[in-house]
Coordinates of C-alpha atoms in Angstrom, one line a residue:
M1 CA 12.6 0.7 -29.0
S2 CA 14.6 1.6 -32.1
L3 CA 13.3 4.0 -34.8
S4 CA 13.4 1.3 -37.4
L5 CA 11.2 -1.0 -35.2
I6 CA 8.7 1.9 -34.6
A7 CA 8.6 2.5 -38.4
F8 CA 7.9 -1.1 -39.1
L9 CA 5.1 -1.2 -36.5
V10 CA 3.5 1.9 -38.0
L11 CA 3.4 0.1 -41.4
V12 CA 1.9 -3.0 -39.8
A13 CA -0.8 -0.8 -38.1
A14 CA -1.7 1.0 -41.3
F15 CA -1.9 -2.3 -43.1
A16 CA -4.1 -3.8 -40.5
V17 CA -6.5 -0.9 -40.4
G18 CA -6.7 -1.0 -44.2
S19 CA -7.3 -4.7 -44.3
F20 CA -10.2 -4.8 -41.8
T21 CA -11.9 -1.5 -42.4
K22 CA -13.0 0.4 -45.5
I23 CA -10.1 2.9 -45.1
N24 CA -7.6 2.7 -47.9
A25 CA -4.3 1.3 -46.4
G26 CA -2.3 3.1 -49.1
L27 CA -3.7 6.5 -48.1
L28 CA -2.8 5.8 -44.5
A29 CA 0.7 4.6 -45.5
T30 CA 1.3 7.7 -47.5
V31 CA 0.3 10.0 -44.6
A32 CA 2.4 7.8 -42.3
A33 CA 5.4 8.1 -44.6
F34 CA 5.4 11.8 -44.2
G35 CA 4.8 11.6 -40.4
V36 CA 7.5 9.0 -39.7
G37 CA 9.9 10.3 -42.3
T38 CA 9.9 13.9 -41.1
L39 CA 9.2 13.5 -37.4
L40 CA 11.2 10.4 -36.6
A41 CA 13.8 10.0 -39.3
G42 CA 14.6 13.7 -39.9
M43 CA 13.9 13.5 -43.6
S44 CA 12.6 16.5 -45.5
I45 CA 9.2 16.4 -47.2
K46 CA 11.0 16.5 -50.6
D47 CA 12.9 13.3 -49.6
V48 CA 9.7 11.5 -48.7
I49 CA 8.0 12.6 -51.9
A50 CA 11.0 11.2 -53.8
Q51 CA 10.1 7.8 -52.5
F52 CA 6.8 7.8 -54.5
P53 CA 7.1 4.9 -57.0
A54 CA 6.6 6.8 -60.2
G55 CA 7.6 3.9 -62.4
L56 CA 5.1 1.6 -60.7
F57 CA 2.5 4.3 -60.9
F58 CA 2.9 4.5 -64.7
I59 CA 2.8 0.7 -65.0
L60 CA -0.5 0.5 -63.1
V61 CA -2.1 3.5 -64.9
G62 CA -0.8 2.6 -68.3
A63 CA -1.7 -1.1 -68.1
T64 CA -5.1 -0.7 -66.5
L65 CA -6.1 2.1 -68.9
L66 CA -5.0 0.0 -71.9
F67 CA -6.9 -3.1 -70.9
A68 CA -9.9 -1.1 -69.8
I69 CA -10.1 0.0 -73.4
V70 CA -9.5 -3.6 -74.5
R71 CA -12.4 -4.7 -72.3
I72 CA -14.7 -1.9 -73.3
N73 CA -14.3 -2.2 -77.1
G74 CA -14.9 -6.0 -76.9
T75 CA -11.4 -7.2 -77.8
I76 CA -11.2 -9.4 -74.7
D77 CA -14.5 -11.0 -75.7
L78 CA -13.1 -11.7 -79.1
L79 CA -9.9 -13.3 -77.7
A80 CA -11.9 -15.3 -75.2
Y81 CA -14.2 -16.5 -78.0
W82 CA -11.2 -17.6 -80.1
A83 CA -9.6 -19.3 -77.1
E84 CA -12.9 -21.0 -76.1
R85 CA -13.3 -22.4 -79.7
L86 CA -9.7 -23.7 -79.5
A87 CA -10.2 -25.3 -76.0
G88 CA -13.6 -26.8 -76.9
D89 CA -15.0 -28.7 -73.9
R90 CA -11.5 -29.3 -72.5
K91 CA -11.7 -27.1 -69.5
I92 CA -8.3 -28.2 -68.1
L93 CA -6.6 -26.8 -71.2
V94 CA -7.5 -23.2 -70.2
P95 CA -5.2 -22.8 -67.2
I96 CA -2.5 -24.9 -68.9
L97 CA -2.5 -22.7 -71.9
M98 CA -2.5 -19.5 -69.9
F99 CA 0.4 -20.7 -67.7
L100 CA 2.5 -21.7 -70.7
L101 CA 1.8 -18.5 -72.5
T102 CA 2.8 -16.3 -69.6
A103 CA 5.9 -18.4 -68.9
A104 CA 6.9 -18.2 -72.6
L105 CA 6.6 -14.4 -72.5
A106 CA 8.6 -14.1 -69.3
S107 CA 11.2 -16.6 -70.6
A108 CA 11.6 -14.5 -73.7
G109 CA 12.5 -11.5 -71.6
A110 CA 9.2 -9.8 -70.8
F111 CA 9.2 -8.2 -67.4
T112 CA 6.7 -10.1 -65.3
P113 CA 4.2 -7.3 -65.0
A114 CA 4.3 -6.9 -68.8
A115 CA 3.6 -10.7 -69.3
I116 CA 0.8 -10.6 -66.7
A117 CA -0.7 -7.4 -68.2
I118 CA -0.9 -9.1 -71.6
V119 CA -2.3 -12.5 -70.5
A120 CA -4.4 -11.7 -67.4
P121 CA -7.3 -9.9 -69.1
V122 CA -7.8 -12.7 -71.6
G123 CA -7.1 -15.5 -69.2
L124 CA -9.5 -14.3 -66.5
A125 CA -12.3 -13.6 -69.0
L126 CA -11.8 -17.0 -70.5
G127 CA -11.7 -18.7 -67.1
A128 CA -15.0 -17.0 -66.2
R129 CA -16.6 -18.7 -69.3
F130 CA -15.5 -22.1 -68.0
G131 CA -16.5 -21.5 -64.3
I132 CA -12.9 -21.0 -63.2
S133 CA -12.6 -18.5 -60.3
T134 CA -10.6 -15.4 -60.9
L135 CA -8.3 -16.2 -58.0
A136 CA -7.5 -19.7 -59.4
M137 CA -6.8 -18.3 -62.9
G138 CA -4.9 -15.3 -61.5
L139 CA -2.6 -17.5 -59.4
V140 CA -1.9 -19.7 -62.4
I141 CA -1.0 -16.7 -64.5
V142 CA 1.3 -15.2 -61.9
Q143 CA 3.1 -18.5 -61.3
G144 CA 3.5 -18.8 -65.1
A145 CA 5.2 -15.4 -65.1
N146 CA 7.4 -16.4 -62.2
A147 CA 8.2 -19.7 -63.9
G148 CA 9.9 -17.9 -66.7
A149 CA 11.2 -14.9 -64.7
F150 CA 14.6 -16.3 -64.0
S151 CA 15.6 -17.0 -67.6
P152 CA 19.0 -15.4 -68.5
V153 CA 17.3 -12.7 -70.5
N154 CA 14.6 -11.7 -68.0
P155 CA 15.4 -8.8 -65.5
F156 CA 14.9 -11.2 -62.6
G157 CA 17.2 -13.7 -64.2
V158 CA 19.9 -11.1 -64.8
L159 CA 19.9 -10.2 -61.1
G160 CA 19.9 -13.9 -60.1
N161 CA 22.9 -14.5 -62.4
K162 CA 24.7 -11.5 -61.0
M163 CA 24.5 -13.2 -57.5
L164 CA 25.7 -16.4 -59.0
D165 CA 28.6 -14.6 -60.7
G166 CA 29.5 -13.0 -57.4
A167 CA 29.6 -16.4 -55.7
G168 CA 31.7 -17.9 -58.5
A169 CA 29.0 -20.1 -60.0
S170 CA 28.3 -18.4 -63.3
D171 CA 27.7 -21.8 -64.9
G172 CA 24.5 -22.3 -62.8
S173 CA 22.3 -20.0 -64.9
F174 CA 20.3 -22.7 -66.6
R175 CA 19.8 -24.6 -63.3
L176 CA 18.5 -21.5 -61.6
Y177 CA 16.0 -21.1 -64.4
A178 CA 15.0 -24.7 -64.5
Y179 CA 14.5 -25.0 -60.7
C180 CA 12.4 -21.9 -60.6
F181 CA 10.3 -23.1 -63.6
I182 CA 9.6 -26.5 -62.1
F183 CA 8.8 -25.1 -58.6
N184 CA 6.4 -22.6 -60.0
A185 CA 4.7 -25.1 -62.2
I186 CA 4.1 -27.4 -59.3
L187 CA 2.8 -24.5 -57.2
A188 CA 0.5 -23.5 -60.0
V189 CA -1.1 -26.9 -60.0
I190 CA -1.5 -26.9 -56.3
A191 CA -3.0 -23.4 -56.3
Y192 CA -5.5 -24.1 -59.1
T193 CA -6.5 -27.5 -57.6
L194 CA -7.0 -26.0 -54.1
V195 CA -8.9 -22.9 -55.0
Q196 CA -11.1 -24.7 -57.4
A197 CA -11.9 -27.4 -54.8
I198 CA -12.9 -24.6 -52.3
M199 CA -15.0 -23.0 -55.0
K200 CA -16.8 -26.2 -55.8
R201 CA -17.5 -26.9 -52.1
R202 CA -18.9 -23.5 -51.6
A203 CA -21.0 -23.8 -54.8
A204 CA -22.4 -27.1 -53.5
K205 CA -23.3 -25.6 -50.2
A206 CA -25.0 -22.7 -52.0
G207 CA -27.0 -25.2 -54.1
A208 CA -28.1 -27.1 -51.0
R209 CA -29.4 -23.9 -49.4
H210 CA -31.6 -23.3 -52.5
A211 CA -32.7 -27.0 -52.7
D212 CA -36.1 -26.2 -51.1
G213 CA -36.8 -23.7 -53.8
G214 CA -37.2 -26.4 -56.5
D215 CA -36.0 -25.5 -59.9
S216 CA -35.0 -21.9 -58.8
A217 CA -31.6 -23.1 -57.8
L218 CA -30.9 -24.2 -61.4
K219 CA -31.9 -20.9 -63.0
N220 CA -30.4 -17.5 -63.3
D221 CA -31.4 -14.2 -64.9
G222 CA -29.3 -14.9 -68.0
G223 CA -31.0 -18.3 -68.7
A224 CA -27.8 -20.3 -68.6
D225 CA -27.2 -23.3 -66.3
A226 CA -26.0 -22.1 -62.9
T227 CA -23.3 -24.7 -62.8
E228 CA -21.9 -24.3 -66.3
G229 CA -22.9 -20.8 -67.3
P230 CA -20.3 -18.2 -68.1
G231 CA -19.0 -16.1 -65.2
V232 CA -20.0 -18.6 -62.5
A233 CA -17.1 -19.0 -60.0
G234 CA -18.5 -20.2 -56.8
S235 CA -20.7 -18.8 -54.1
G236 CA -19.1 -15.4 -53.8
G237 CA -16.5 -16.1 -51.1
A238 CA -13.0 -14.8 -51.3
G239 CA -11.2 -15.7 -54.5
T240 CA -14.4 -16.1 -56.5
A241 CA -14.5 -12.7 -58.1
V242 CA -15.1 -13.0 -61.9
L243 CA -14.9 -10.9 -65.0
T244 CA -17.9 -10.3 -67.1
A245 CA -17.7 -12.6 -70.1
P246 CA -19.9 -12.9 -73.2
A247 CA -22.9 -15.1 -72.8
S248 CA -23.0 -18.6 -74.3
V249 CA -25.8 -19.8 -76.5
T250 CA -27.5 -23.0 -75.5
T251 CA -28.8 -25.4 -78.2
G252 CA -30.4 -28.5 -76.8
T253 CA -27.9 -30.2 -74.5
R254 CA -24.9 -28.5 -76.1
T255 CA -23.6 -25.1 -75.2
R256 CA -21.6 -23.2 -77.7
P257 CA -20.0 -19.8 -77.4
E258 CA -21.7 -16.9 -79.0
K259 CA -19.8 -15.6 -82.0
V260 CA -17.9 -12.3 -81.5
A261 CA -17.2 -10.3 -84.6
A262 CA -13.7 -9.2 -85.5
T263 CA -14.4 -5.6 -86.1
P264 CA -11.7 -3.2 -87.5
M265 CA -11.3 -1.5 -84.1
R266 CA -10.8 -4.9 -82.4
I267 CA -8.2 -5.9 -84.9
L268 CA -6.4 -2.6 -84.4
T269 CA -6.5 -3.2 -80.6
L270 CA -5.0 -6.7 -81.1
A271 CA -2.3 -5.0 -83.1
G272 CA -1.8 -2.7 -80.1
I273 CA -1.4 -5.6 -77.8
A274 CA 1.1 -7.2 -80.1
S275 CA 3.0 -3.9 -80.2
L276 CA 3.1 -3.9 -76.4
L277 CA 4.8 -7.2 -76.5
V278 CA 7.4 -6.1 -79.1
L279 CA 8.0 -2.7 -77.4
T280 CA 8.6 -4.3 -74.0
T281 CA 10.4 -7.5 -74.8
V282 CA 12.3 -6.6 -78.0
L283 CA 12.9 -2.9 -77.6
G284 CA 13.0 -2.9 -73.8
L285 CA 10.6 0.0 -73.4
D286 CA 9.0 0.4 -70.0
V287 CA 5.7 -1.4 -69.9
G288 CA 3.9 1.6 -68.3
V289 CA 5.1 4.0 -71.0
A290 CA 4.4 1.5 -73.8
S291 CA 0.9 0.9 -72.5
L292 CA 0.1 4.7 -72.3
V293 CA 1.4 5.2 -75.8
I294 CA -0.8 2.4 -77.2
A295 CA -3.8 3.5 -75.1
A296 CA -3.5 7.1 -76.4
V297 CA -3.4 5.8 -80.0
L298 CA -6.5 3.7 -79.5
I299 CA -8.3 6.7 -77.9
C300 CA -7.4 8.9 -80.9
L301 CA -8.9 6.2 -83.1
D302 CA -12.1 5.9 -81.0
S303 CA -12.5 8.7 -78.5
S304 CA -15.8 7.3 -77.2
V305 CA -13.8 4.7 -75.1
Q306 CA -11.9 7.4 -73.2
K307 CA -14.4 8.4 -70.5
P308 CA -15.6 4.9 -69.6
A309 CA -12.1 3.5 -69.6
V310 CA -10.8 6.2 -67.3
E311 CA -13.8 5.9 -65.0
S312 CA -13.4 2.1 -64.8
M313 CA -9.7 2.2 -63.8
P314 CA -9.1 0.9 -60.2
W315 CA -8.0 4.1 -58.7
S316 CA -8.4 2.9 -55.1
A317 CA -6.1 -0.1 -55.9
I318 CA -3.6 2.3 -57.5
I319 CA -3.6 4.5 -54.3
L320 CA -3.3 1.4 -52.2
V321 CA -0.3 -0.1 -53.9
T322 CA 1.7 3.2 -54.5
G323 CA 1.0 4.3 -50.9
I324 CA 2.4 1.1 -49.4
V325 CA 5.4 1.2 -51.7
T326 CA 6.1 4.8 -50.9
Y327 CA 6.3 3.9 -47.2
V328 CA 8.6 1.0 -47.9
G329 CA 10.8 3.4 -49.9
M330 CA 10.9 5.7 -46.9
L331 CA 11.9 2.7 -44.7
E332 CA 14.8 2.1 -47.1
K333 CA 15.8 5.8 -47.2
M334 CA 15.9 6.0 -43.3
G335 CA 18.1 2.8 -43.2
A336 CA 15.6 0.4 -41.7
L337 CA 16.1 -2.1 -44.4
K338 CA 19.9 -1.8 -44.2
E339 CA 19.7 -2.7 -40.5
L340 CA 18.0 -5.9 -41.5
Q341 CA 20.6 -6.7 -44.0
E342 CA 23.5 -6.1 -41.6
G343 CA 21.8 -8.2 -39.0
I344 CA 21.6 -11.1 -41.5
A345 CA 25.2 -10.7 -42.5
G346 CA 26.3 -10.8 -38.9
L347 CA 24.7 -14.1 -38.0
G348 CA 27.8 -16.2 -38.8
N349 CA 25.9 -19.4 -39.7
S350 CA 25.5 -19.3 -43.5
S351 CA 22.7 -21.8 -43.6
L352 CA 20.7 -19.9 -40.9
A353 CA 21.5 -16.6 -42.7
A354 CA 20.1 -18.0 -46.0
L355 CA 16.9 -19.0 -44.2
I356 CA 16.4 -15.6 -42.6
A357 CA 17.3 -13.9 -45.8
S358 CA 14.7 -15.9 -47.6
Y359 CA 12.0 -14.7 -45.2
V360 CA 13.2 -11.1 -45.4
V361 CA 13.1 -11.0 -49.2
A362 CA 9.7 -12.6 -49.1
I363 CA 8.3 -10.1 -46.7
V364 CA 9.8 -7.1 -48.3
S365 CA 9.0 -8.2 -51.9
A366 CA 5.4 -8.6 -50.9
F367 CA 5.2 -4.8 -50.4
A368 CA 7.9 -3.6 -52.8
S369 CA 9.5 -4.3 -56.1
T370 CA 11.0 -7.8 -56.5
T371 CA 13.6 -6.3 -58.7
G372 CA 14.6 -3.8 -56.1
T373 CA 14.5 -6.3 -53.4
L374 CA 16.9 -8.7 -55.3
G375 CA 19.2 -5.7 -56.1
V376 CA 19.4 -4.7 -52.4
I377 CA 19.9 -8.2 -51.0
S378 CA 22.5 -9.2 -53.6
P379 CA 25.5 -8.0 -51.6
V380 CA 24.3 -9.9 -48.6
I381 CA 23.7 -13.2 -50.5
E382 CA 26.9 -13.4 -52.4
P383 CA 29.1 -14.2 -49.3
I384 CA 26.5 -16.6 -48.0
A385 CA 26.5 -18.5 -51.3
M386 CA 30.3 -18.7 -51.3
D387 CA 30.2 -20.8 -48.1
P388 CA 31.9 -24.2 -49.2
L389 CA 29.3 -26.1 -47.1
L390 CA 26.5 -24.7 -49.3
T391 CA 25.8 -24.8 -53.0
P392 CA 25.7 -21.3 -54.7
V393 CA 22.9 -22.3 -57.0
G394 CA 20.9 -23.7 -54.2
V395 CA 21.2 -20.5 -52.1
V396 CA 20.4 -18.2 -55.0
T397 CA 17.5 -20.4 -56.0
A398 CA 16.0 -20.2 -52.5
I399 CA 16.3 -16.4 -52.5
A400 CA 14.9 -16.1 -56.1
I401 CA 11.8 -18.2 -55.4
S402 CA 11.2 -16.6 -52.0
S403 CA 11.3 -13.1 -53.4
S404 CA 9.1 -13.8 -56.5
V405 CA 6.5 -16.2 -55.2
V406 CA 4.9 -13.4 -53.1
D407 CA 4.3 -11.3 -56.3
V408 CA 0.7 -12.2 -56.0
S409 CA 0.5 -9.8 -53.1
P410 CA -2.0 -7.0 -54.0
M411 CA 0.8 -4.5 -52.9
S412 CA 3.1 -5.8 -55.7
T413 CA 2.8 -4.9 -59.3
S414 CA 1.7 -8.3 -60.4
G415 CA -0.9 -8.7 -57.7
A416 CA -2.2 -5.2 -58.3
L417 CA -2.7 -6.0 -62.0
L418 CA -4.7 -9.0 -61.0
M419 CA -6.8 -7.0 -58.5
A420 CA -7.4 -4.4 -61.2
S421 CA -9.1 -7.0 -63.3
A422 CA -11.8 -7.7 -60.6
Q423 CA -15.1 -6.0 -60.8
P424 CA -15.4 -3.0 -58.5
K425 CA -17.9 -4.8 -56.3
D426 CA -15.4 -7.6 -55.8
E427 CA -12.3 -5.5 -55.3
R428 CA -12.1 -5.8 -51.5
M429 CA -12.9 -9.5 -51.5
F430 CA -10.3 -10.1 -54.2
F431 CA -7.8 -8.0 -52.3
R432 CA -8.2 -10.1 -49.1
A433 CA -8.0 -13.4 -51.1
L434 CA -4.7 -12.3 -52.7
L435 CA -3.4 -11.1 -49.4
L436 CA -4.2 -14.4 -47.6
W437 CA -2.4 -16.3 -50.4
A438 CA 0.6 -14.0 -50.2
I439 CA 0.7 -14.5 -46.4
A440 CA 0.6 -18.2 -46.8
M441 CA 3.4 -18.0 -49.3
I442 CA 5.5 -15.9 -46.9
G443 CA 5.0 -18.5 -44.2
I444 CA 5.6 -21.7 -46.1
V445 CA 7.7 -21.2 -49.2
P446 CA 10.9 -19.7 -47.7
L447 CA 11.3 -22.6 -45.3
L448 CA 10.4 -25.2 -48.0
V449 CA 12.9 -23.8 -50.6
W450 CA 15.6 -23.4 -47.9
F451 CA 15.1 -27.1 -46.9
L452 CA 15.2 -28.3 -50.5
F453 CA 17.9 -26.1 -52.0
V454 CA 20.1 -25.1 -49.1
H455 CA 19.8 -27.8 -46.4
L456 CA 19.6 -30.7 -48.8
G457 CA 21.9 -29.0 -51.3
I458 CA 19.9 -29.4 -54.4
G459 CA 21.7 -27.3 -57.0

C-alpha cells in the first residue's frame, strides 16, 4: 500500500469519525496531519504548520465576526424587513432575488465567499420569515455565487479562461460563463424545490402527530401561526435549521412585518457592508482582511457588541474547516495530489481522462480551495482540452462546474459561511445536511456535465 493511499485513508477515517460522533473532524485532521506528515512523509513540523490555511482562517473569522455584529445590532432584521416589504406576499420572489443578487456580485468580480458573506445573512433571515428552510435558501445563494463565478472578471473565471487560452480557445470565455450560469440556475431551482418539498412533507407529518391535541398543533409560544410564522422551516430534520428573525404582527387575517427602525448604528453598519463590497470587488482587497477592518470600526463605534459577537462566532466550524484543509495541504505537500494528476494524464483516452478529472476536482474541491484546485489541475486539463475529438470549451466547462458545484461542502469556504449562519443548536444538523448535498453533487454532477459538455460536445 502506497504512502499516498494510506494518507487518503487516514483523512477518510478522521472525516468519518467526525461525521458520526461529537468529535470535531477538523481537530482529528490537524493532529493526523502532523502524524502522517512527520512519520510517513518525512516532513518537518514547520512544513506541516505551513499548510495551515491562514487566508481561509482570516476569511472565516473576519466574515463571521462582521456578520455576528450585523446580526446583534439588528441590521439583518432591518434588511429583512425592507426585503419583506418589497416582496410582499410573493414568497417565490425571495429565493429568486437572492440568487440574482449573489450572481450579480460574483459576475461583477466578487470572490464567491465575499458574495455569499454579503448575501447569506440577509437571505437566510428573510427566508426564515417566509418559512423557507435555511438549507434551501443557502443552496440557492451558493448556486447564485457559482452562476456568476466564471465571468471573465471573477477569479474563477480568470483560471477557467487560462485553461481555455492554453487549449487555444480564448474566444470561448463568454460561452464558459453562460454555460456555468445556466447550469447553476437550473440546479438552484431543483435544490430549492426538492428541499422545500421535503420540508413540507415533514411539517405535514409533524402536524399529523399533533392532530389529537386539538388546537395545540396550531399554536406556538410566539402566538403566530405555526404554518406561516417567521422562522418555521419544517419539523427539525436535516436542512431545516433557521435563523432567528423578527416577529410578525398579525392583524385579523393579514400578517404584516413588524417595523424595524433604521437607527444610526444600523445605517453605519449598512455603510460597512457596502464598503465590504467596494473593498473586495473594486479594490481587490482580501475579503477576510476587509471584514476584520470593518468589524473593528463597528466595534470602536459600539464596543458593547464585541463580547456577544466574539462569543457567538462558530469556533467549532472554523476548527473543522481549517483542520481538514490543513490535512489536504499536507497531502499536496507530500505529493499525493500530484500522483493523482499524473495518473489522469497517463490514461491516454482524453474523454475518459476528462471524466476522471471532473471527479477528482469535485472531490478535492469539496475539502479545499476551488481556486487552488483549478490552479493545480490546469496543466493536466489543457492537453486534454486540445484533443481534436473534444471541444475545449466543453472540457473546461465540465471541470469548472465539477469543481465549484461542491462549494456547498461544509469544509469549503462557501459551505462554512453557510454553516456559520446556523444557530449553535442546529450546527451539527446543518453540517450533515450540507455534507449530504455535497456528496450527492460529487456523485452526480461530474458524470452529468461530462456527458453534456464532453461526450455530446456542447461548447
